[in-house]
Amino acid sequence: MKRMTGVIALMAATVLAAACGGTPEPEQPAPVTATVDSAAIRARQRQDSIDAENRRRAEEEARRAEAERNASGAADALRNDMNAMIHFDYNVADIRTQDQATLDRKAAIMNANSALRVRISGHADERGSDEYNLALGNRRAASAKRYLMNRGVDGSRIDVISFGEERPIAMGGTEDAFAQNRRDEFEMTAGGDALVAPQ
Amino acid sequence: MTRSLILASLMAVAGAAPLLGQNPEQERAQDAIRIGITYRPGTRPGLVVVPGPGLDSVRAIIRRDLDYSDQFQMIDVPASGAGGQVNYQLYRQQFAADHAVELMGAPGGVMVRLHDLAAGKIRNQQTFAIPAATAPGFRLAVHRISDEIVRWAAGTEGYAASRLLYLTDGRIWRIDSDDANVVPVSPAGERALSNAWAPDGHRIAYTHFDAGRGTIVIEDLLTGSRTTVAGTGTDLNFAPAFSPDGRMLAYARAEETGATNVFTSNVASNCCAQRLTVRGFSDNLSPTYSPDGRRLAFVSTRSGPPQIYVMSVDGTDQELLAPFDYGATGPSFAPDWSPDGATVVFHREVSRSPQIFILDVASGRVKQLTSVGRNEDATWAPDSRHIAFISDRTGRRQVWIVDTETGRVRQLHTAGNARLPSWSRRLGGAADANP
């Protein structure tokens, strides 16, 4: 910061000197007799200011690149928040308490991004009947939709579909596999490219 | 087990015949066990399909069908070599048979004789026209002969001339009742789900499942044409069931509001979808018509876990059908009404595993049919006595058939995975054109 101030001061002095037609007094180098080395002094001062300008530009470039990286990381985080699944207890479509924060986050992002549309697909584990699980998956997707609508998201931006037990993500027939399969999945169908974070 | 015991005991009797010859009462007492062909559980009439020259495939198909009817104890006798007359005495005394089926070639077909061995005479005789063994309708024509033989000998028609549909890897396949003629019927590259036969035996309905939505398609197996059922073009429609006259289709429809309800659509006029159950907080699905066409059994979650209910086809008079103890009885699914109207089969969870149950409609009594593995998605054979269902008892889900009278279970097909079977009615002549 101090060096920048010095560079800026030198630039300003150079500009002033150029505007006023006089040679600027450098802050630190020892004075030399103007008559013998004035050309050399002027050359060195010009080089210093060019170097300073280049340094300034490089630093600005680095700042901008870092800001961009932060921004895409933030966008990835928003996408992850929108794609995050929620899960359900056996044979019910009620939103669990531990999933409310996930849905609140989705509602916030949707409220901050008016072009964003989402499709919710509901799933069930393989117990029950194949047909009943289509109905149960439908209930689970509709349940999440209602939750988002209750937080201000317009229903026309949310599609609801069901896959029943047709698309398991965990096999093996264990309680753990069943628990993983009882879920809603969220897919952004429009407006997911340039998400802005909710304030 | 039964057969070897009976054979052993009758062999002993026969072996002791010279001694017993002096005691006609005792011989008659032994005969009394087998005389009078009324079927009793554990004791079935013995039946021989008489070996003979030619007609090998016809004989094999008929013998297998008669075995699968579960109405007879099948008895194999060695080929006599000479052909000729049926040896009543030999068959009755040495082989403990009550019936003998004789097959002979006739012009354009087969002549069939059913011998009553106790009476010592021919009970029925008929010549059946059948196409050549390479013709598409051959097997079905032979199956019809089997069904007729069962009707002669047991008083009720068999189910051999029928077919089943089932789902494997998203595709619907069709199979004969004896595991022959396995052919795909839904298009490759499309995903199908639940399916149903029309009563005419040449149309089927199934859900075409696409990205979480489902339309119901009616496909004509003879022409290949497909139409979408009116009212099922949007949302998720599934679980189709034809009315007994084939004019209406009942189905379940899952809507964006979250609820699933029972609807009907007029497929004869291709219009007029109607909702039968009330939109609310419960789901209603999996309809099945009573054979008189007046009622629909279906699944409802109106009291909590899914159970079996019934209503009139206009949606009125909704009431519980299969009784349950609230909090104790497991959830029930997938009802199917028997063709004779007497019984509704469904599956119900017992200790978290689905098992096949049957409900006697008149008395309301419920009986469990299976206990090994997970058993679900039952469908009635046209004889209202056999049931096909999905069982994972071998480690993979496959189609099995159970006889509700004897409890005998057989696996219909061994390859692959299967789900959601439907059984046709007895297939008449029109089905022959479809190989």
Short mmCIF file of C-alpha atoms in Angstrom, two decimals, chain A residues 90-91 119 126-132 134-136 138-139 142 145-146 158-167 175, chain B residues 193-194 209 211-213 238-239 254-260 281-283 285-286 301 306 333 347 349 352 376 397 419:
data_model
loop_
_atom_site.label_atom_id
_atom_site.label_comp_id
_atom_site.label_asym_id
_atom_site.label_seq_id
_atom_site.Cartn_x
_atom_site.Cartn_y
_atom_site.Cartn_z
CA TYR A 90 -40.49 -44.94 5.21
CA ASN A 91 -43.83 -44.65 3.48
CA ARG A 119 -38.00 -29.99 -11.78
CA GLU A 126 -38.52 -50.96 -3.52
CA ARG A 127 -40.93 -52.01 -0.78
CA GLY A 128 -44.66 -51.61 -1.21
CA SER A 129 -45.88 -52.23 -4.74
CA ASP A 130 -44.34 -50.93 -7.96
CA GLU A 131 -47.52 -48.99 -8.63
CA TYR A 132 -47.92 -47.60 -5.13
CA LEU A 134 -45.21 -44.19 -8.29
CA ALA A 135 -47.90 -42.53 -6.20
CA LEU A 136 -45.57 -42.16 -3.22
CA ASN A 138 -45.37 -38.19 -6.73
CA ARG A 139 -46.40 -37.19 -3.20
CA ALA A 142 -45.32 -32.43 -4.57
CA LYS A 145 -42.95 -28.15 -4.22
CA ARG A 146 -45.51 -27.04 -1.67
CA ILE A 158 -41.63 -25.94 -10.38
CA ASP A 159 -42.40 -29.21 -12.23
CA VAL A 160 -43.26 -32.38 -10.36
CA ILE A 161 -42.56 -35.90 -11.66
CA SER A 162 -42.27 -39.34 -10.08
CA PHE A 163 -40.00 -42.27 -10.78
CA GLY A 164 -41.39 -44.50 -8.05
CA GLU A 165 -38.89 -47.27 -7.44
CA GLU A 166 -37.68 -47.23 -11.05
CA ARG A 167 -34.44 -45.31 -10.47
CA GLU A 175 -32.06 -50.53 5.24
CA LEU B 193 -44.62 -50.38 -16.72
CA SER B 194 -47.89 -51.94 -15.54
CA PHE B 209 -43.14 -44.32 -18.96
CA ALA B 211 -39.03 -39.05 -17.88
CA GLY B 212 -41.28 -39.34 -14.88
CA ARG B 213 -44.52 -39.01 -16.88
CA PHE B 238 -50.55 -46.17 -14.64
CA ALA B 239 -52.13 -49.43 -13.42
CA ALA B 254 -50.83 -39.15 -10.20
CA GLU B 255 -51.24 -35.39 -10.58
CA GLU B 256 -48.99 -32.44 -9.87
CA THR B 257 -50.97 -31.53 -6.78
CA GLY B 258 -49.51 -34.71 -5.28
CA ALA B 259 -52.59 -36.93 -5.08
CA THR B 260 -53.19 -40.13 -7.06
CA PHE B 281 -55.03 -36.20 1.20
CA SER B 282 -55.25 -39.90 0.38
CA ASP B 283 -54.10 -41.85 -2.67
CA LEU B 285 -54.91 -46.56 -7.23
CA SER B 286 -54.61 -50.09 -8.69
CA THR B 301 -54.54 -44.81 1.84
CA PRO B 306 -52.68 -48.65 1.87
CA PHE B 333 -51.50 -53.65 -2.56
CA HIS B 347 -50.37 -58.86 -1.58
CA GLU B 349 -46.80 -57.09 4.02
CA ARG B 352 -42.07 -56.24 6.17
CA GLU B 376 -46.27 -59.80 -4.87
CA ARG B 397 -37.75 -61.76 -9.14
CA ARG B 419 -42.27 -57.82 -12.68
#
